[in-house]
mmCIF file of C-alpha atoms in Angstrom:
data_model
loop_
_atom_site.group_PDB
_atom_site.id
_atom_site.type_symbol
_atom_site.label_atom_id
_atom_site.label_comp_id
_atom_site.label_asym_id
_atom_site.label_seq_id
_atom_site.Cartn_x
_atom_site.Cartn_y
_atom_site.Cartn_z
ATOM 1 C CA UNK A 1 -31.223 65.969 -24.150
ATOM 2 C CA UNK A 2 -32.065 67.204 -20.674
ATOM 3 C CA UNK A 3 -33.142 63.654 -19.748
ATOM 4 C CA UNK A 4 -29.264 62.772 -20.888
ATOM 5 C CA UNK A 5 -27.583 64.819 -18.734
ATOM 6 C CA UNK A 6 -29.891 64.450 -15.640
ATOM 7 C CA UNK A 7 -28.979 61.339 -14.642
ATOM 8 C CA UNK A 8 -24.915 61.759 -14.752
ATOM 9 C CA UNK A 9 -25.979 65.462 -13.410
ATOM 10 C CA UNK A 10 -27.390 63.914 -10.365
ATOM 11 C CA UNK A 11 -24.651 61.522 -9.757
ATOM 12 C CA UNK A 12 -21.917 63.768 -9.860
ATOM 13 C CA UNK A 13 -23.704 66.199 -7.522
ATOM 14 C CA UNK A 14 -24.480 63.268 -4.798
ATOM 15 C CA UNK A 15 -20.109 62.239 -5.560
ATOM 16 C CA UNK A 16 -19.778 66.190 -4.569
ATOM 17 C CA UNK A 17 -22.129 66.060 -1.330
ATOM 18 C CA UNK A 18 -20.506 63.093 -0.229
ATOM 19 C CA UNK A 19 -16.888 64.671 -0.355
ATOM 20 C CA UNK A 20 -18.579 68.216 1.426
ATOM 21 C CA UNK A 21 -20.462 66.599 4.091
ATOM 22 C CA UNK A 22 -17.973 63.557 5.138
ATOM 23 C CA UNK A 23 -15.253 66.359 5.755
ATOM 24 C CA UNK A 24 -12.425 65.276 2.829
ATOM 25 C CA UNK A 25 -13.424 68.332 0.817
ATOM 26 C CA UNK A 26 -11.656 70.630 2.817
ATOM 27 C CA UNK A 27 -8.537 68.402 3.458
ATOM 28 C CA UNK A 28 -8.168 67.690 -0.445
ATOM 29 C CA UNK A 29 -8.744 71.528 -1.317
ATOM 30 C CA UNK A 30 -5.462 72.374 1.902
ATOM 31 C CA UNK A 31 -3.109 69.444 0.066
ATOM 32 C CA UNK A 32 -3.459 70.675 -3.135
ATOM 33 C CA UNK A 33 -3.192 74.017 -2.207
ATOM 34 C CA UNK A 34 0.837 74.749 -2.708
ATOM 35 C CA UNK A 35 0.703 73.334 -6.322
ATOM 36 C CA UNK A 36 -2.558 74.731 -7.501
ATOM 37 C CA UNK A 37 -1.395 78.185 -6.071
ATOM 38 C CA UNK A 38 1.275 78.019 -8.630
ATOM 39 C CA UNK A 39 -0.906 79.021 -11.463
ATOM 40 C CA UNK A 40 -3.061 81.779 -9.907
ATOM 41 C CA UNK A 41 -5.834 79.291 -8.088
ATOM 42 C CA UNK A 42 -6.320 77.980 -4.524
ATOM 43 C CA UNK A 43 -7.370 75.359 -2.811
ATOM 44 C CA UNK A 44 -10.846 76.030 -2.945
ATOM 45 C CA UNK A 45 -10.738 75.257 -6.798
ATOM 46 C CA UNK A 46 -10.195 71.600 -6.360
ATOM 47 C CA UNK A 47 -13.696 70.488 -5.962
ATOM 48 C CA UNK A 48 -14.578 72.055 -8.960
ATOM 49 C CA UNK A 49 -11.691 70.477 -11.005
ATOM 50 C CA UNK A 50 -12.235 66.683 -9.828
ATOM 51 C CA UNK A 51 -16.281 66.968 -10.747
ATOM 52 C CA UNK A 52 -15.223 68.398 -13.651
ATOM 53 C CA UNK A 53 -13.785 64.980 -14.655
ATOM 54 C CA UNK A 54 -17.461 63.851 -13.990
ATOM 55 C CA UNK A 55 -19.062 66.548 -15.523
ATOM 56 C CA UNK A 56 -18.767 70.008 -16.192
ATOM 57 C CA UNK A 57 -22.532 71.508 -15.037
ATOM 58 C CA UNK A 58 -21.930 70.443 -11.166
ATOM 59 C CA UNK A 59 -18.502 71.790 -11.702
ATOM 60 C CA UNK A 60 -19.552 75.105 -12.596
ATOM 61 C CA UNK A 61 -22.652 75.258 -10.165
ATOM 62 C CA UNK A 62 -19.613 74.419 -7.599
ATOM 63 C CA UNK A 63 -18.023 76.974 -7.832
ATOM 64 C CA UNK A 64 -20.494 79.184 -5.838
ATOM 65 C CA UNK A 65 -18.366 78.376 -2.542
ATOM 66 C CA UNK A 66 -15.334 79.996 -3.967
ATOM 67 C CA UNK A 67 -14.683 83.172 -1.993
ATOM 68 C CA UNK A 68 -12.659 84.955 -4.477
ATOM 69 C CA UNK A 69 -15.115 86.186 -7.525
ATOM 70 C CA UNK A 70 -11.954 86.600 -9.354
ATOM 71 C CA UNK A 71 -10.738 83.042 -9.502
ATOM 72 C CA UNK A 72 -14.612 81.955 -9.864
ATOM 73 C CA UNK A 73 -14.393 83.904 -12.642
ATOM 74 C CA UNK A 74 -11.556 82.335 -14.381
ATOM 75 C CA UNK A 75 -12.844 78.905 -12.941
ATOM 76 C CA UNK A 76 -16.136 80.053 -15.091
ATOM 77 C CA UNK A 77 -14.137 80.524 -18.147
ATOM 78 C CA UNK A 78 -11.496 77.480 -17.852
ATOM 79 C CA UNK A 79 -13.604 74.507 -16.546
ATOM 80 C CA UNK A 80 -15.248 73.952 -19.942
ATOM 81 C CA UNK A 81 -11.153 72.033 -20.825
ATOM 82 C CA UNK A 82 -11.725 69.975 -18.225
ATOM 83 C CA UNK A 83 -12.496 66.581 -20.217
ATOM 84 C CA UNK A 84 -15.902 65.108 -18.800
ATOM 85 C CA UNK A 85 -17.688 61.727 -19.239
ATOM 86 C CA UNK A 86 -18.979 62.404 -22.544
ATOM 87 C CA UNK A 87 -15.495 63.160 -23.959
ATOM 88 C CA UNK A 88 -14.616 59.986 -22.016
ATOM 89 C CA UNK A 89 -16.921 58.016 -24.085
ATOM 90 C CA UNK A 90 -15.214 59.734 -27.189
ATOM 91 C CA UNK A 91 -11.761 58.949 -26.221
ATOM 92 C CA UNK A 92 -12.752 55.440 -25.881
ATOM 93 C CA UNK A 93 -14.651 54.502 -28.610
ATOM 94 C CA UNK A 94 -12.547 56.528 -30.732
ATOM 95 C CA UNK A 95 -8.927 54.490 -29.541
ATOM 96 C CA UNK A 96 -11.302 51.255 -30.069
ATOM 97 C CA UNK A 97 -11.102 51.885 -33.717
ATOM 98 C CA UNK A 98 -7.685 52.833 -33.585
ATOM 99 C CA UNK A 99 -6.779 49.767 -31.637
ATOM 100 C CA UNK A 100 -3.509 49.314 -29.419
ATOM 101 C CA UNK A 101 -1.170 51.443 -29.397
ATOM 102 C CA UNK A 102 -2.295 54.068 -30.897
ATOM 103 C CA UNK A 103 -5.881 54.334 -29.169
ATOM 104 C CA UNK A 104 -4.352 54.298 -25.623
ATOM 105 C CA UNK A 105 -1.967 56.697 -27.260
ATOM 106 C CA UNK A 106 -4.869 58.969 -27.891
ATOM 107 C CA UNK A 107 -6.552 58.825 -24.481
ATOM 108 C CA UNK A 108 -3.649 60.103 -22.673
ATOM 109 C CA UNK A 109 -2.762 62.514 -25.426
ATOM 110 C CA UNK A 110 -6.096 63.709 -25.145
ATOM 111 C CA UNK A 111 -6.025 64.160 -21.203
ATOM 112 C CA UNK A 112 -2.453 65.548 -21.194
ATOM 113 C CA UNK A 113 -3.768 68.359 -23.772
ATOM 114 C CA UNK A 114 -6.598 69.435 -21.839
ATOM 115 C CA UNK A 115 -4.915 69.735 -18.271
ATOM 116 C CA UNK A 116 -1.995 71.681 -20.456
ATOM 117 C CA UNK A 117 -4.407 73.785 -21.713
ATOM 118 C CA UNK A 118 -6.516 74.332 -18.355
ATOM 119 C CA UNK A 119 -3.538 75.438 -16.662
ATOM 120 C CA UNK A 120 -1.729 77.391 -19.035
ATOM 121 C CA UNK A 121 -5.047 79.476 -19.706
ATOM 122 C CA UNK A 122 -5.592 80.076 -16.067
ATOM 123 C CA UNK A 123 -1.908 81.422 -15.388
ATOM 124 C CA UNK A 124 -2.117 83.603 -18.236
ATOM 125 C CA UNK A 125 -5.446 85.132 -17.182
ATOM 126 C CA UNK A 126 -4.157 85.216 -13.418
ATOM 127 C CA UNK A 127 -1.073 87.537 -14.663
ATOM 128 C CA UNK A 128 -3.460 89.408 -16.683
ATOM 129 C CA UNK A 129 -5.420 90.250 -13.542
ATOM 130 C CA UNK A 130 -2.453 91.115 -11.690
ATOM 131 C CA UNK A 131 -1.479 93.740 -14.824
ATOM 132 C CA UNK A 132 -4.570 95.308 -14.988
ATOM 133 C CA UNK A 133 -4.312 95.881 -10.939
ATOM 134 C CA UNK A 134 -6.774 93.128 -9.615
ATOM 135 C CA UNK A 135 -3.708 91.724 -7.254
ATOM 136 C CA UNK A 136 -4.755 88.696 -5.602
ATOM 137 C CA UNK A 137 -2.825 86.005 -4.027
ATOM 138 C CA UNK A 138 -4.285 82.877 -3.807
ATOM 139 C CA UNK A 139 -4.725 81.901 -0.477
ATOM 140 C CA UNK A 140 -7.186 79.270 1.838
ATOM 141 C CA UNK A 141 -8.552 79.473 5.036
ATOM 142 C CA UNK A 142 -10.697 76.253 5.964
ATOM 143 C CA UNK A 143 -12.349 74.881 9.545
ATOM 144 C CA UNK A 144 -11.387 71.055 9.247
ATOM 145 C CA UNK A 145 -14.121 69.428 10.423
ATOM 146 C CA UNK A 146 -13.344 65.917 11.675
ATOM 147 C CA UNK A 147 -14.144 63.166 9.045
ATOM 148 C CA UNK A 148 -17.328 61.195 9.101
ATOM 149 C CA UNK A 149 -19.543 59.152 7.878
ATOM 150 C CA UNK A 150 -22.078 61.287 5.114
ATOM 151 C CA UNK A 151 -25.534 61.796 6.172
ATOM 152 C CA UNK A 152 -27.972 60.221 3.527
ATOM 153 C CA UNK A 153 -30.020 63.001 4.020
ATOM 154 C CA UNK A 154 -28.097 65.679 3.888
ATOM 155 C CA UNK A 155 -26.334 64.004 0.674
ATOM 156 C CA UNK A 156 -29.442 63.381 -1.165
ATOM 157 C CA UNK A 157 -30.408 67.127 -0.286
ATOM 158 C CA UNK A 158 -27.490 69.076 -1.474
ATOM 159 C CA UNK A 159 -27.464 66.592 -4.458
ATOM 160 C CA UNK A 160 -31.070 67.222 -5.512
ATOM 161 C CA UNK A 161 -30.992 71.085 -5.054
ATOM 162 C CA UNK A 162 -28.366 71.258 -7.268
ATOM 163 C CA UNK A 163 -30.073 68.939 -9.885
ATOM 164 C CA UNK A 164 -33.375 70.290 -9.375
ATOM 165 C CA UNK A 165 -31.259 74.492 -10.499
ATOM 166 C CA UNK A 166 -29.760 72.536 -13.507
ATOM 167 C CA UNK A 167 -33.593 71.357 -14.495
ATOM 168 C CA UNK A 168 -35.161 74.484 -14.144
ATOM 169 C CA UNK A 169 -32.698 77.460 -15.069
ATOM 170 C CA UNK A 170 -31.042 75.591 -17.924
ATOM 171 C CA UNK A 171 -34.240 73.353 -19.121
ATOM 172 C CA UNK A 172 -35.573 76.170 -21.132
ATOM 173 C CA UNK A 173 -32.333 76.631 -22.993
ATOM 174 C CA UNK A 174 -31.669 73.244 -23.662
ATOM 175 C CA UNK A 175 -34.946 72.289 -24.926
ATOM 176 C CA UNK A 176 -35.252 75.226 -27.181
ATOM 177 C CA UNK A 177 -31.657 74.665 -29.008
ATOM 178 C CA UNK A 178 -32.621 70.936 -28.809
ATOM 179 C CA UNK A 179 -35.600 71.417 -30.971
ATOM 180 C CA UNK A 180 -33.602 73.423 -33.556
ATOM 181 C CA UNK A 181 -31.381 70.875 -34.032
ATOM 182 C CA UNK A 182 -34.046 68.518 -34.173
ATOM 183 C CA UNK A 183 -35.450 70.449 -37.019
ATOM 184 C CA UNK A 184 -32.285 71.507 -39.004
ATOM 185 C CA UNK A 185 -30.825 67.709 -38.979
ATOM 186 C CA UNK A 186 -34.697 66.317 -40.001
ATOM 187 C CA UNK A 187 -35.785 68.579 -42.312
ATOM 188 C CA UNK A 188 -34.203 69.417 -46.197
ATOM 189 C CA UNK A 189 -33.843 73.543 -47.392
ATOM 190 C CA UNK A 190 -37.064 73.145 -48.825
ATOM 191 C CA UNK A 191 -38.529 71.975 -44.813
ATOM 192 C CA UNK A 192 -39.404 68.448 -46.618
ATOM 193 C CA UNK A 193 -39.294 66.063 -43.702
ATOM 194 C CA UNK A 194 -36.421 63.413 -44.318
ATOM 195 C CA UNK A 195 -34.876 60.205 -43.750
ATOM 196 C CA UNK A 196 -31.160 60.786 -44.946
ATOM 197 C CA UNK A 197 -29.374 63.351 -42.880
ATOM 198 C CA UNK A 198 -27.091 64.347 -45.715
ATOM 199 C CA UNK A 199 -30.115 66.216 -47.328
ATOM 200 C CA UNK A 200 -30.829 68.139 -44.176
ATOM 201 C CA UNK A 201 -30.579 71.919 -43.538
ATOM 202 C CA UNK A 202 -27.926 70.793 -40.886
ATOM 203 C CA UNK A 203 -25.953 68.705 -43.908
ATOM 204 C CA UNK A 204 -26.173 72.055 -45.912
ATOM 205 C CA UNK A 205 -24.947 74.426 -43.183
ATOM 206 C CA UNK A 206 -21.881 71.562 -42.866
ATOM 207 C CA UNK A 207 -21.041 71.777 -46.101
ATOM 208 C CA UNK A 208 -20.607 75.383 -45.947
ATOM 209 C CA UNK A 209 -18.212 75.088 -43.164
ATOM 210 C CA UNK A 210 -16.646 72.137 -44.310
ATOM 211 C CA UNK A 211 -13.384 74.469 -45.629
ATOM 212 C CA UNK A 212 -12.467 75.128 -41.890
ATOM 213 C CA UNK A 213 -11.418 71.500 -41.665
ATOM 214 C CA UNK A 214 -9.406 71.294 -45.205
ATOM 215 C CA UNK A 215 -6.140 72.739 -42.824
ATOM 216 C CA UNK A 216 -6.621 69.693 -40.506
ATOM 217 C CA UNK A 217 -6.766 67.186 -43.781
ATOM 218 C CA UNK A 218 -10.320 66.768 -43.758
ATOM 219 C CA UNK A 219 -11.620 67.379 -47.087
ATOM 220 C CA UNK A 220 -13.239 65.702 -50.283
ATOM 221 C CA UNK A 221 -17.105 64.571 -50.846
ATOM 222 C CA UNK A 222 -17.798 63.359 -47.065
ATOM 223 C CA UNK A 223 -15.807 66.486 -45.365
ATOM 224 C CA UNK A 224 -19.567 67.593 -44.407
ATOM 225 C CA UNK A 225 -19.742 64.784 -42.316
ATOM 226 C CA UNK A 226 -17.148 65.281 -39.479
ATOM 227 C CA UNK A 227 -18.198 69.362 -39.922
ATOM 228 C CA UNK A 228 -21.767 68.226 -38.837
ATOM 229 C CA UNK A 229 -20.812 66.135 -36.486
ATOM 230 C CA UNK A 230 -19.114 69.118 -34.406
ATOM 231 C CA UNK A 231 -22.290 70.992 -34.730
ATOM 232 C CA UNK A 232 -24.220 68.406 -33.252
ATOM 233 C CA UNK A 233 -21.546 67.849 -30.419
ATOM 234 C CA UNK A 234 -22.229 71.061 -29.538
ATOM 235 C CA UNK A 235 -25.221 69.993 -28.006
ATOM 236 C CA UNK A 236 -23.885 66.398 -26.450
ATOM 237 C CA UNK A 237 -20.786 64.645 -26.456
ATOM 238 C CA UNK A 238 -22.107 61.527 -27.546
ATOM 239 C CA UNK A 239 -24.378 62.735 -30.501
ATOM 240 C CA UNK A 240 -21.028 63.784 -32.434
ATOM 241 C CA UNK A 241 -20.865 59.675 -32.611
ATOM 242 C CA UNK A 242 -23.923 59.059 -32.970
ATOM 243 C CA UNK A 243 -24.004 61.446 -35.897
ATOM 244 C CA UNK A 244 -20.636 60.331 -37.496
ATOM 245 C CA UNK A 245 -22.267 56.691 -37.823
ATOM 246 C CA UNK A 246 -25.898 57.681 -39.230
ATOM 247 C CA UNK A 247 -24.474 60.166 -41.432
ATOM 248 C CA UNK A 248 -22.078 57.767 -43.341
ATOM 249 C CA UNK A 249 -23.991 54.619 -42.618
ATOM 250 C CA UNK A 250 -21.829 52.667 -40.478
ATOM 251 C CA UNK A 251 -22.285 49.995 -37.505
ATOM 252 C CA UNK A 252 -18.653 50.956 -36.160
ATOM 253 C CA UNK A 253 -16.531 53.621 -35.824
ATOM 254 C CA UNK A 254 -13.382 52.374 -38.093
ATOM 255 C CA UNK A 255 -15.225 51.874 -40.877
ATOM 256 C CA UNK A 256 -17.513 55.519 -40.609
ATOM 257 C CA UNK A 257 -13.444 57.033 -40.574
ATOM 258 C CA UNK A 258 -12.514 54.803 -43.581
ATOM 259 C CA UNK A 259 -16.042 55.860 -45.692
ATOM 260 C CA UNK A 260 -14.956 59.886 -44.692
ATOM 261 C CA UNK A 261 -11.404 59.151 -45.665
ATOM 262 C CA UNK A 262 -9.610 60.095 -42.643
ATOM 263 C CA UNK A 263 -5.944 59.015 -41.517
ATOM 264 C CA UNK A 264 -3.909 58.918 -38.054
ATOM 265 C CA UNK A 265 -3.399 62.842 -37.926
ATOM 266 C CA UNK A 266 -6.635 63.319 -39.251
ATOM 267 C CA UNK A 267 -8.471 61.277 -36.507
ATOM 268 C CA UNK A 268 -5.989 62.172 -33.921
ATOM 269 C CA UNK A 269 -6.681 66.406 -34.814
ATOM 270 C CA UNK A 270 -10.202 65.585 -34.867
ATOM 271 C CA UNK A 271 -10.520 64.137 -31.411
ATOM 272 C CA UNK A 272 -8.435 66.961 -29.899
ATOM 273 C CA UNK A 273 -10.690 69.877 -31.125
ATOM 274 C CA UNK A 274 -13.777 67.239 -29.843
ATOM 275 C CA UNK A 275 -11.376 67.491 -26.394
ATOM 276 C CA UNK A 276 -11.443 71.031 -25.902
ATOM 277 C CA UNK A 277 -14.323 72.984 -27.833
ATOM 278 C CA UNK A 278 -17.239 73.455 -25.544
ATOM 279 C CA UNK A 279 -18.956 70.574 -23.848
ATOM 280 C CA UNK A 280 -22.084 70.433 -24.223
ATOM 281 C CA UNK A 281 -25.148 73.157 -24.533
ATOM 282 C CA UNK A 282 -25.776 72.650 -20.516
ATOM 283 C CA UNK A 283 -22.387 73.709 -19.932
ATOM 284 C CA UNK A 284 -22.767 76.711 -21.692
ATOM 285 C CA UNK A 285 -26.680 77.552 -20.183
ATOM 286 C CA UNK A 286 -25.221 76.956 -16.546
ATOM 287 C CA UNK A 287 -22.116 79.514 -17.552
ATOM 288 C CA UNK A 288 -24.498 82.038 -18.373
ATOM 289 C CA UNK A 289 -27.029 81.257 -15.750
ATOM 290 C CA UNK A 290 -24.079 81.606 -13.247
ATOM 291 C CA UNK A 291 -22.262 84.530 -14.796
ATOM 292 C CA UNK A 292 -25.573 86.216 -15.781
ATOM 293 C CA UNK A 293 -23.508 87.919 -18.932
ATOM 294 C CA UNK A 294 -24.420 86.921 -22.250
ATOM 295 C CA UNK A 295 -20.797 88.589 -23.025
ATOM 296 C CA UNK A 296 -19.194 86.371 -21.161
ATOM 297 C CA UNK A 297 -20.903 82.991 -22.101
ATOM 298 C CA UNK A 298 -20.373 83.971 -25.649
ATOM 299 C CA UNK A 299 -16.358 85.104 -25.165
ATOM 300 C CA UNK A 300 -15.957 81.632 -23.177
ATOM 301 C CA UNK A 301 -17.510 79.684 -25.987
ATOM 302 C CA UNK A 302 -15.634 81.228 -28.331
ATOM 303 C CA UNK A 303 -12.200 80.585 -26.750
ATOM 304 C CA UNK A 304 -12.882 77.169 -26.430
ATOM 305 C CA UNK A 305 -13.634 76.766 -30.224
ATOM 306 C CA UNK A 306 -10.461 78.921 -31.400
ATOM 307 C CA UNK A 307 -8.241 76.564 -28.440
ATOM 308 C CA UNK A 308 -9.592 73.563 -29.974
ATOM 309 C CA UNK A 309 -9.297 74.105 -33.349
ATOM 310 C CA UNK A 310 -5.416 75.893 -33.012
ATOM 311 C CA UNK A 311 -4.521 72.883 -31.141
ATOM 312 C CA UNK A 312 -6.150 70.655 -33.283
ATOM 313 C CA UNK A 313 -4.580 72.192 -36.040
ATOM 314 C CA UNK A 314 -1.112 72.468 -34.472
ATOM 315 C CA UNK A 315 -1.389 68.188 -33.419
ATOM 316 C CA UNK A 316 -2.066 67.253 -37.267
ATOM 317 C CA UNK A 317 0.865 69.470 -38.436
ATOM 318 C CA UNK A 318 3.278 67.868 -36.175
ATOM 319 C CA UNK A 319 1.815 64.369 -36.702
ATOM 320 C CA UNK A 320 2.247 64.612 -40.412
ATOM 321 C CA UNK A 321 5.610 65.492 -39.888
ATOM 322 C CA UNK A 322 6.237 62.514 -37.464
ATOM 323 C CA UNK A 323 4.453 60.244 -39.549
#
C-alpha cells in the first residue's frame, strides 16, 4: 500500500514544486482570491485545492504555508471531499459499466457533489468560527516574484522532502492497518487461511454491517459484498474495485453489479458515498501527523463517513423518484 501511493505521492509533490518555484503559485492563489474569500478561505488555499485533485496527502502536507492556523484548520478537515486520482479511477471505471449517458452523467455528478460539499462545509465552519469569536477575514498578502523557468534542483528537492515525510511519519501507520486487513480479508473466524474472501473475518464483519446499506437499496444474499468493499476502500481507492470483482467473481465491473443485484440509484448512491467518505488510510495518517490530535483525525473521519452516506442516501431517494 505505501508502495501505491508513493509514486502518485511523488508526482503530485514535483506538479506542486514546479507551480512554487516557477512563480504561478502566488499569481493563481491572488486571482482566485475574491471568489474563494466568499466562503471563509483565501488565496493561499488554492494550492492545496488543485493538488487535491491529484491527491489528497501533498494537499494536506501543503497546507503548512498557510498563515492563518484557522483556515489550515478547516483546510485539514475539508480537503479529504476533494475527489483525488483514486476516486478518478472509480468514476471511470464505474461510468464504463454504465456506458453513455449515464456514466458521463455520473462523473460530473460525482465532481459537482464533492466541490458542493467542500464549500458548503467550509462556509459553515467559517461562520461557526466567527460565532464562537475567532473573527477572521480572509485576506492575502504575496511578493510576486517574476515567472521563470523551475530549477530541476530545487523541484526535485522540495518534491522529495515532502515524499521522503509521507514515507516515514505515515509508513508506520499504513503498514500496520495494511497488515490487518491483510489478515481479516485472508483468514476465516476460525484464523483458517483461505482462498474465498466471502469466508473471511472481513466477509463476516460485512455482513454485520450490511443493514446500513438496506436504506440505499442494497440488500439480499451479496449485500456483504459492496459493505466490504467500503471497508477495504478505506485503505485505497482502487482496492474497493478490486474487491467488488474478487469477491463476486467477475472479470468486469457490469457484470460484479448485476451478480450483487444493484440498479441505477443503487450504483449511482454507491459511488457518491465512495466520492466523499475518507480517501484513503494515508490521508487520514498525514491528518493526524499534521494536526497531531487523535480527536481531530477521528472527528474528520467521521464527518466524512456521515457526509457520504447522508448524501448517498439523499441521491438514491431522489433517483428512485426520478426514475
Amino acid at each position: 500500500t505505501i508502495l501505491l501511493f508513493t509514486p502518485l505521492i511523488l508526482l503530485v509533490s514535483i506538479a506542486s514544486a514546479i507551480l512554487e518555484d516557477s512563480g504561478l503559485a502566488p499569481r493563481l492563489a491572488i486571482g482566485l482570491h475574491t471568489i474563494l474569500s466568499r466562503f471563509g478561505l483565501s488565496g493561499h488555499a488554492t494550492l492545496p485545492i488543485i493538488l487535491g485533485f491529484g491527491c489528497n496527502v501533498p494537499s494536506i502536507l501543503s497546507t503548512r504555508t498557510l498563515v492563518n492556523s484557522y483556515e489550515r484548520l478547516r483546510l485539514l478537515i475539508t480537503l479529504s471531499f476533494i475527489p483525488c486520482q483514486a476516486r478518478l479511477i472509480v468514476f471511470l471505471a464505474t461510468a464504463s459499466a454504465l456506458g453513455s449517458p449515464y456514466g458521463l452523467i455520473l462523473v460530473i455528478l460525482s465532481y459537482a457533489i464533492a466541490l458542493t460539499i467542500f464549500i458548503i462545509i467550509n462556509w459553515v465552519l467559517f461562520r461557526i468560527s466567527i460565532l464562537k469569536g475567532e473573527v477572521y477575514i480572509p485576506d492575502i498578502l504575496l511578493e510576486i516574484p517574476p515567472v521563470h523557468k523551475p530549477l530541476a534542483k530545487v523541484v526535485w528537492w522540495n518534491a522529495w522532502s515532502n515524499t521522503k515525510h509521507f514515507l516515514i511519519k505515515a509508513g508506520f501507520i499504513i503498514f500496520t492497518v495494511s497488515v490487518i486487513n491483510w489478515f481479516i480479508l485472508n483468514y476465516s473466524p476460525s484464523l483458517n487461511l483461505i482462498d474465498n474472501p466471502g469466508a473471511s473475518i472481513g466477509a463476516s464483519i460485512a455482513r454485520y454491517l450490511s443493514p446500513i446499506l438496506k436504506p440505499i437499496g442494497i440488500h439480499g444474499d451479496n449485500s456483504w459484498i459492496p459493505a466490504l468493499a467500503l471497508i477495504t476502500g478505506f485503505i485505497a481507492k482502487e482496492i474497493y474495485l478490486v474487491t467488488l470483482l474478487t469477491s463476486t467473481g467477475s472479470t468486469d465491473l457490469s457484470s460484479a453489479f448485476q451478480t450483487i443485484g444493484l440498479g441505477l440509484p443503487e450504483i449511482y448512491a454507491l459511488t457518491v458515498i465512495v466520492t466523499l467518505y475518507t480517501p484513503c488510510l494515508a490521508t487520514v495518517a498525514i491528518i493526524y501527523n499534521e494536526s497531531r490530535s487523535i480527536k481531530l483525525t477521528l472527528a474528520t473521519t467521521a464527518l466524512t463517513i456521515l457526509v457520504a452516506y447522508l448524501t448517498g442516501l439523499i441521491t438514491y431517494v431522489i433517483l428512485r423518484i426520478i426514475i
